[in-house]
Amino acid sequence: MSITFILFSAFIILAWAALLIKWVLNQPRGNDKMNEISAAISQGSNAFLIRQYKTIAVVAVPVTLILAVAFGIYVALGFVIGAVVSAVAGVVGMLISVRANVRVAKAAESGLAHAMRVAFRGGAVTGFFVVGLGLLAVTSFWVVVRISDPNDIFPLVALGFGASLISVFARLGGGIYTKGADVGADLVGKIEAGIPEDDPRNPAVIADNVGDNVGDCAGMAADLFETYVVTIVAAFILANSFFSGDVNAFFFILGLAAVAALATPIGMLLQGTVKEAKGIMNALYRSLGITALLSAAGFYFVVNSLTIDGGPSPMALWVAALVGLAVTGAMVLVTDYYTSKKFRPVQSIAKASETGHATNIISGLAIGMESTAAPIIVVVAGMLIAYSVTGSIFGIAVAAVAMLSLAGIVVAIDAFGPITDNAGGIAEMAELPSSVREVTDALDAVGNTTKAVTKGYAIASAALASLVLFAGFREEINALSGNTIVFEITNVKVIAGLFLGAMVPYLFAALAMRSVGKAAGAVVEEVRRQFKEKPGIMEGTDKPDYARAVDIVTKAALREMILPTLLPVGVPILIAYILGIEALGGALMGVIATGVFVALSMTAGGAAWDNAKKYIEEGNYGGKGSDAHKAAVTGDTVGDPYKDTAGPAINPVIKVMNIIAVLLVRLVV
């Protein structure tokens, strides 16, 4: 196990991504109408990201200067590298997604199998870039830092901070955009005008399709890139503390990520051929399962190649790594159960829709709350097992790293969703044959579930990563103060911090939801204006002004993302300087505890609402146009900002607070 092997793994998966880009771009693009629609989606996506990252730069530049003054040039450099590479991972993936969508729509003319292959390989580009760039950035910067000071890994914390800050902006800004456009388009299009989803007469339809890319592709990529990097950095902190900087402990952590990176392309290739719609999800899960099995075998090689002085036995470390893989599998199954149309939770919401809008909302809220129990049990079980077999919190770090090592294939499965969603929109707007729409609908239906499954995985991994970060925070305090700190529940400052930290996810979610409401309201007013001033739109004799709707929702998203993002940055700083380090520790415990529950409830509940609507649209409980369907549309509209804005954005909020706390230790202890 060496630097050469680890960097080789990173370059191999990036090379695979490059080959996939070439393969996807070589696929047929369809007719002029299809390409015109795809170009509009691409232009809108690019315009939003350019303006978003200009806004982020306004925040990032002063933060860089502050870090340079407070901690030195290496810490500032780490922050810049983390931020830039995180942005690159999301942008490159999104650029391919917006080019893959039209190719999937064209491939659907040839049947399900080829369309599935194009969509999944397009999504794999994003996944491979997340893992490849993450592994490359951490390993390369670690080598640079060791040259300066072999015993100092603190600049790596800033690397994680840079990735985390980008993640909050990308997740929240993209989420506000996608759901502001989606909700606005649905409220006027489906409910008021009675036109289908993705109908070209809807002025917000392009903005809606743009949102799928900036939210579910670029946003998710930044989210899991950040979790991937932060988890490795947190494991480094514990390894440095527990094993006196033994270099083998660091190689072990990177080795787990490296062998899983090599396994990921194999899992993608062994997906198999999909012949019918019910086989789509099985094929995606087959890729995930094969990647996990190959990774497990690779982990065995890693644990037997290195000896960590004073560390757990190789077998104990291997079991801890297997626990991380098992938690991933369990989270996939649990989330699938709560969000798939095949099972009780979604069907119960659809059934409740028969009796009206209120009962749909009540049922959806109940399912969202219920959906938190099983994932928490899975995470707790994994945590306890990993701790018991290794005898230390480092075992939990190993499980978390093993879990995040699968990020490449998981992000590939997630990015499959927005690609197929856009492909369906292009097929509808370009008026392609019904046989094409049947293929894209089948892919899109699965894509909705895969996005929910990925969010469940992201939340569970964030929970483990945050626990490891909290342990690293405590170890940093102990190392600098020379004392062993205990955050006792009887300490009034710890309790005060606990309540303040627990408040953050709720307040953040409230601000995010309100932001979506404002953005959606602006879209509704614009769509109504165009329908009123251009009656020819509904008759097909006049064209909607798509660009106007795109511009409105872009401005709204960028304006509304600032205040919520300042919350997880400002709260730990204020607590540390006003109430002290003990209160800060309590705040971290509070934000982890409530954040995981709020995120799980929102993401699973929102996805269940969405699929309940789709279940009715398939002909159940009266089908499209029925009273049950109208109630389900309302539920879906409420669930949209739950599952795609507030819920997912809480993941980076938890980690931002923890990593800022680690940075603050050197200033306040």
PDB file of N, CA and C in Angstrom, residues 104-165:
ATOM      1  N   VAL A 104     -30.316  10.138 -24.342  1.00  0.00           N
ATOM      2  CA  VAL A 104     -31.182   9.103 -23.764  1.00  0.00           C
ATOM      3  C   VAL A 104     -32.536   9.106 -24.468  1.00  0.00           C
ATOM      4  N   ALA A 105     -33.069  10.299 -24.726  1.00  0.00           N
ATOM      5  CA  ALA A 105     -34.344  10.385 -25.438  1.00  0.00           C
ATOM      6  C   ALA A 105     -34.238   9.748 -26.824  1.00  0.00           C
ATOM      7  N   LYS A 106     -33.127   9.987 -27.514  1.00  0.00           N
ATOM      8  CA  LYS A 106     -32.917   9.374 -28.825  1.00  0.00           C
ATOM      9  C   LYS A 106     -32.722   7.863 -28.688  1.00  0.00           C
ATOM     10  N   ALA A 107     -31.965   7.437 -27.675  1.00  0.00           N
ATOM     11  CA  ALA A 107     -31.712   6.006 -27.468  1.00  0.00           C
ATOM     12  C   ALA A 107     -32.997   5.259 -27.149  1.00  0.00           C
ATOM     13  N   ALA A 108     -33.970   5.963 -26.551  1.00  0.00           N
ATOM     14  CA  ALA A 108     -35.244   5.323 -26.213  1.00  0.00           C
ATOM     15  C   ALA A 108     -35.984   4.842 -27.456  1.00  0.00           C
ATOM     16  N   GLU A 109     -35.673   5.414 -28.616  1.00  0.00           N
ATOM     17  CA  GLU A 109     -36.277   4.940 -29.856  1.00  0.00           C
ATOM     18  C   GLU A 109     -35.832   3.520 -30.185  1.00  0.00           C
ATOM     19  N   SER A 110     -34.647   3.149 -29.670  1.00  0.00           N
ATOM     20  CA  SER A 110     -34.109   1.807 -29.919  1.00  0.00           C
ATOM     21  C   SER A 110     -34.529   0.801 -28.848  1.00  0.00           C
ATOM     22  N   GLY A 111     -35.187   1.283 -27.791  1.00  0.00           N
ATOM     23  CA  GLY A 111     -35.645   0.374 -26.756  1.00  0.00           C
ATOM     24  C   GLY A 111     -35.070   0.692 -25.392  1.00  0.00           C
ATOM     25  N   LEU A 112     -35.536  -0.021 -24.396  1.00  0.00           N
ATOM     26  CA  LEU A 112     -35.188   0.237 -22.996  1.00  0.00           C
ATOM     27  C   LEU A 112     -33.721  -0.015 -22.691  1.00  0.00           C
ATOM     28  N   ALA A 113     -33.166  -1.107 -23.211  1.00  0.00           N
ATOM     29  CA  ALA A 113     -31.806  -1.522 -22.844  1.00  0.00           C
ATOM     30  C   ALA A 113     -30.777  -0.450 -23.181  1.00  0.00           C
ATOM     31  N   HIS A 114     -30.841   0.069 -24.416  1.00  0.00           N
ATOM     32  CA  HIS A 114     -29.843   1.060 -24.821  1.00  0.00           C
ATOM     33  C   HIS A 114     -30.046   2.383 -24.087  1.00  0.00           C
ATOM     34  N   ALA A 115     -31.290   2.796 -23.913  1.00  0.00           N
ATOM     35  CA  ALA A 115     -31.558   4.038 -23.182  1.00  0.00           C
ATOM     36  C   ALA A 115     -31.053   3.946 -21.746  1.00  0.00           C
ATOM     37  N   MET A 116     -31.243   2.797 -21.131  1.00  0.00           N
ATOM     38  CA  MET A 116     -30.756   2.567 -19.769  1.00  0.00           C
ATOM     39  C   MET A 116     -29.233   2.684 -19.712  1.00  0.00           C
ATOM     40  N   ARG A 117     -28.568   2.102 -20.694  1.00  0.00           N
ATOM     41  CA  ARG A 117     -27.110   2.119 -20.724  1.00  0.00           C
ATOM     42  C   ARG A 117     -26.583   3.554 -20.858  1.00  0.00           C
ATOM     43  N   VAL A 118     -27.171   4.325 -21.740  1.00  0.00           N
ATOM     44  CA  VAL A 118     -26.723   5.711 -21.940  1.00  0.00           C
ATOM     45  C   VAL A 118     -26.958   6.540 -20.675  1.00  0.00           C
ATOM     46  N   ALA A 119     -28.122   6.374 -20.056  1.00  0.00           N
ATOM     47  CA  ALA A 119     -28.453   7.146 -18.854  1.00  0.00           C
ATOM     48  C   ALA A 119     -27.511   6.818 -17.697  1.00  0.00           C
ATOM     49  N   PHE A 120     -27.265   5.530 -17.498  1.00  0.00           N
ATOM     50  CA  PHE A 120     -26.438   5.142 -16.351  1.00  0.00           C
ATOM     51  C   PHE A 120     -24.982   5.550 -16.556  1.00  0.00           C
ATOM     52  N   ARG A 121     -24.484   5.414 -17.763  1.00  0.00           N
ATOM     53  CA  ARG A 121     -23.105   5.818 -18.013  1.00  0.00           C
ATOM     54  C   ARG A 121     -22.947   7.331 -17.942  1.00  0.00           C
ATOM     55  N   GLY A 122     -23.982   8.052 -18.351  1.00  0.00           N
ATOM     56  CA  GLY A 122     -23.947   9.500 -18.179  1.00  0.00           C
ATOM     57  C   GLY A 122     -23.888   9.881 -16.711  1.00  0.00           C
ATOM     58  N   GLY A 123     -24.670   9.203 -15.889  1.00  0.00           N
ATOM     59  CA  GLY A 123     -24.634   9.455 -14.450  1.00  0.00           C
ATOM     60  C   GLY A 123     -23.336   9.022 -13.810  1.00  0.00           C
ATOM     61  N   ALA A 124     -22.726   7.945 -14.351  1.00  0.00           N
ATOM     62  CA  ALA A 124     -21.473   7.438 -13.784  1.00  0.00           C
ATOM     63  C   ALA A 124     -20.344   8.450 -13.906  1.00  0.00           C
ATOM     64  N   VAL A 125     -20.402   9.324 -14.908  1.00  0.00           N
ATOM     65  CA  VAL A 125     -19.375  10.358 -15.045  1.00  0.00           C
ATOM     66  C   VAL A 125     -19.314  11.197 -13.771  1.00  0.00           C
ATOM     67  N   THR A 126     -20.470  11.610 -13.275  1.00  0.00           N
ATOM     68  CA  THR A 126     -20.523  12.405 -12.042  1.00  0.00           C
ATOM     69  C   THR A 126     -19.965  11.617 -10.862  1.00  0.00           C
ATOM     70  N   GLY A 127     -20.407  10.366 -10.718  1.00  0.00           N
ATOM     71  CA  GLY A 127     -19.937   9.545  -9.609  1.00  0.00           C
ATOM     72  C   GLY A 127     -18.441   9.321  -9.635  1.00  0.00           C
ATOM     73  N   PHE A 128     -17.906   9.030 -10.812  1.00  0.00           N
ATOM     74  CA  PHE A 128     -16.475   8.759 -10.929  1.00  0.00           C
ATOM     75  C   PHE A 128     -15.649  10.013 -10.652  1.00  0.00           C
ATOM     76  N   PHE A 129     -16.154  11.175 -11.074  1.00  0.00           N
ATOM     77  CA  PHE A 129     -15.430  12.413 -10.795  1.00  0.00           C
ATOM     78  C   PHE A 129     -15.438  12.738  -9.298  1.00  0.00           C
ATOM     79  N   VAL A 130     -16.540  12.483  -8.634  1.00  0.00           N
ATOM     80  CA  VAL A 130     -16.616  12.735  -7.190  1.00  0.00           C
ATOM     81  C   VAL A 130     -15.542  11.945  -6.447  1.00  0.00           C
ATOM     82  N   VAL A 131     -15.461  10.657  -6.731  1.00  0.00           N
ATOM     83  CA  VAL A 131     -14.509   9.795  -6.025  1.00  0.00           C
ATOM     84  C   VAL A 131     -13.073  10.064  -6.482  1.00  0.00           C
ATOM     85  N   GLY A 132     -12.879  10.153  -7.794  1.00  0.00           N
ATOM     86  CA  GLY A 132     -11.531  10.359  -8.309  1.00  0.00           C
ATOM     87  C   GLY A 132     -10.914  11.663  -7.842  1.00  0.00           C
ATOM     88  N   LEU A 133     -11.663  12.750  -7.959  1.00  0.00           N
ATOM     89  CA  LEU A 133     -11.147  14.048  -7.526  1.00  0.00           C
ATOM     90  C   LEU A 133     -11.003  14.119  -6.010  1.00  0.00           C
ATOM     91  N   GLY A 134     -11.944  13.497  -5.286  1.00  0.00           N
ATOM     92  CA  GLY A 134     -11.849  13.493  -3.827  1.00  0.00           C
ATOM     93  C   GLY A 134     -10.609  12.778  -3.341  1.00  0.00           C
ATOM     94  N   LEU A 135     -10.354  11.581  -3.880  1.00  0.00           N
ATOM     95  CA  LEU A 135      -9.180  10.799  -3.480  1.00  0.00           C
ATOM     96  C   LEU A 135      -7.893  11.509  -3.891  1.00  0.00           C
ATOM     97  N   LEU A 136      -7.896  12.085  -5.076  1.00  0.00           N
ATOM     98  CA  LEU A 136      -6.716  12.794  -5.565  1.00  0.00           C
ATOM     99  C   LEU A 136      -6.419  14.028  -4.722  1.00  0.00           C
ATOM    100  N   ALA A 137      -7.456  14.798  -4.395  1.00  0.00           N
ATOM    101  CA  ALA A 137      -7.260  16.033  -3.635  1.00  0.00           C
ATOM    102  C   ALA A 137      -6.729  15.747  -2.231  1.00  0.00           C
ATOM    103  N   VAL A 138      -7.353  14.817  -1.539  1.00  0.00           N
ATOM    104  CA  VAL A 138      -6.932  14.521  -0.164  1.00  0.00           C
ATOM    105  C   VAL A 138      -5.519  13.957  -0.141  1.00  0.00           C
ATOM    106  N   THR A 139      -5.242  12.982  -1.002  1.00  0.00           N
ATOM    107  CA  THR A 139      -3.933  12.338  -0.995  1.00  0.00           C
ATOM    108  C   THR A 139      -2.830  13.320  -1.369  1.00  0.00           C
ATOM    109  N   SER A 140      -3.038  14.079  -2.429  1.00  0.00           N
ATOM    110  CA  SER A 140      -2.017  15.014  -2.899  1.00  0.00           C
ATOM    111  C   SER A 140      -1.736  16.092  -1.851  1.00  0.00           C
ATOM    112  N   PHE A 141      -2.798  16.639  -1.269  1.00  0.00           N
ATOM    113  CA  PHE A 141      -2.595  17.705  -0.286  1.00  0.00           C
ATOM    114  C   PHE A 141      -1.954  17.156   0.987  1.00  0.00           C
ATOM    115  N   TRP A 142      -2.295  15.928   1.353  1.00  0.00           N
ATOM    116  CA  TRP A 142      -1.663  15.292   2.519  1.00  0.00           C
ATOM    117  C   TRP A 142      -0.161  15.165   2.298  1.00  0.00           C
ATOM    118  N   VAL A 143       0.249  14.767   1.102  1.00  0.00           N
ATOM    119  CA  VAL A 143       1.676  14.644   0.785  1.00  0.00           C
ATOM    120  C   VAL A 143       2.357  16.006   0.905  1.00  0.00           C
ATOM    121  N   VAL A 144       1.720  17.046   0.384  1.00  0.00           N
ATOM    122  CA  VAL A 144       2.280  18.399   0.456  1.00  0.00           C
ATOM    123  C   VAL A 144       2.426  18.846   1.910  1.00  0.00           C
ATOM    124  N   VAL A 145       1.399  18.595   2.710  1.00  0.00           N
ATOM    125  CA  VAL A 145       1.427  18.992   4.120  1.00  0.00           C
ATOM    126  C   VAL A 145       2.513  18.239   4.876  1.00  0.00           C
ATOM    127  N   ARG A 146       2.670  16.944   4.585  1.00  0.00           N
ATOM    128  CA  ARG A 146       3.704  16.146   5.271  1.00  0.00           C
ATOM    129  C   ARG A 146       5.100  16.654   4.954  1.00  0.00           C
ATOM    130  N   ILE A 147       5.312  17.160   3.755  1.00  0.00           N
ATOM    131  CA  ILE A 147       6.623  17.711   3.406  1.00  0.00           C
ATOM    132  C   ILE A 147       6.937  18.915   4.285  1.00  0.00           C
ATOM    133  N   SER A 148       5.917  19.721   4.562  1.00  0.00           N
ATOM    134  CA  SER A 148       6.096  20.900   5.411  1.00  0.00           C
ATOM    135  C   SER A 148       6.271  20.515   6.880  1.00  0.00           C
ATOM    136  N   ASP A 149       5.381  19.634   7.367  1.00  0.00           N
ATOM    137  CA  ASP A 149       5.421  19.202   8.769  1.00  0.00           C
ATOM    138  C   ASP A 149       4.758  17.831   8.866  1.00  0.00           C
ATOM    139  N   PRO A 150       5.526  16.750   9.034  1.00  0.00           N
ATOM    140  CA  PRO A 150       4.976  15.389   9.059  1.00  0.00           C
ATOM    141  C   PRO A 150       3.949  15.152  10.161  1.00  0.00           C
ATOM    142  N   ASN A 151       3.969  15.980  11.201  1.00  0.00           N
ATOM    143  CA  ASN A 151       3.074  15.755  12.336  1.00  0.00           C
ATOM    144  C   ASN A 151       1.836  16.641  12.327  1.00  0.00           C
ATOM    145  N   ASP A 152       1.686  17.492  11.312  1.00  0.00           N
ATOM    146  CA  ASP A 152       0.567  18.436  11.289  1.00  0.00           C
ATOM    147  C   ASP A 152      -0.402  18.077  10.164  1.00  0.00           C
ATOM    148  N   ILE A 153      -1.625  17.690  10.517  1.00  0.00           N
ATOM    149  CA  ILE A 153      -2.645  17.410   9.498  1.00  0.00           C
ATOM    150  C   ILE A 153      -3.769  18.448   9.554  1.00  0.00           C
ATOM    151  N   PHE A 154      -3.547  19.505  10.351  1.00  0.00           N
ATOM    152  CA  PHE A 154      -4.592  20.510  10.522  1.00  0.00           C
ATOM    153  C   PHE A 154      -5.026  21.161   9.205  1.00  0.00           C
ATOM    154  N   PRO A 155      -4.105  21.429   8.256  1.00  0.00           N
ATOM    155  CA  PRO A 155      -4.555  22.029   6.991  1.00  0.00           C
ATOM    156  C   PRO A 155      -5.577  21.175   6.245  1.00  0.00           C
ATOM    157  N   LEU A 156      -5.582  19.861   6.497  1.00  0.00           N
ATOM    158  CA  LEU A 156      -6.576  19.003   5.851  1.00  0.00           C
ATOM    159  C   LEU A 156      -7.988  19.310   6.346  1.00  0.00           C
ATOM    160  N   VAL A 157      -8.085  19.804   7.577  1.00  0.00           N
ATOM    161  CA  VAL A 157      -9.398  20.197   8.099  1.00  0.00           C
ATOM    162  C   VAL A 157      -9.962  21.335   7.247  1.00  0.00           C
ATOM    163  N   ALA A 158      -9.092  22.263   6.855  1.00  0.00           N
ATOM    164  CA  ALA A 158      -9.529  23.365   6.002  1.00  0.00           C
ATOM    165  C   ALA A 158      -9.945  22.863   4.622  1.00  0.00           C
ATOM    166  N   LEU A 159      -9.301  21.807   4.135  1.00  0.00           N
ATOM    167  CA  LEU A 159      -9.719  21.197   2.875  1.00  0.00           C
ATOM    168  C   LEU A 159     -11.172  20.734   2.975  1.00  0.00           C
ATOM    169  N   GLY A 160     -11.480  20.076   4.079  1.00  0.00           N
ATOM    170  CA  GLY A 160     -12.852  19.644   4.310  1.00  0.00           C
ATOM    171  C   GLY A 160     -13.808  20.815   4.452  1.00  0.00           C
ATOM    172  N   PHE A 161     -13.343  21.894   5.086  1.00  0.00           N
ATOM    173  CA  PHE A 161     -14.190  23.073   5.257  1.00  0.00           C
ATOM    174  C   PHE A 161     -14.532  23.700   3.910  1.00  0.00           C
ATOM    175  N   GLY A 162     -13.550  23.779   3.021  1.00  0.00           N
ATOM    176  CA  GLY A 162     -13.805  24.326   1.693  1.00  0.00           C
ATOM    177  C   GLY A 162     -14.853  23.526   0.947  1.00  0.00           C
ATOM    178  N   ALA A 163     -14.721  22.194   1.000  1.00  0.00           N
ATOM    179  CA  ALA A 163     -15.705  21.327   0.348  1.00  0.00           C
ATOM    180  C   ALA A 163     -17.075  21.477   0.995  1.00  0.00           C
ATOM    181  N   SER A 164     -17.105  21.619   2.319  1.00  0.00           N
ATOM    182  CA  SER A 164     -18.378  21.732   3.047  1.00  0.00           C
ATOM    183  C   SER A 164     -19.112  23.020   2.706  1.00  0.00           C
ATOM    184  N   LEU A 165     -18.376  24.130   2.634  1.00  0.00           N
ATOM    185  CA  LEU A 165     -19.015  25.408   2.350  1.00  0.00           C
ATOM    186  C   LEU A 165     -19.628  25.408   0.949  1.00  0.00           C
TER     187      LEU A 165
END
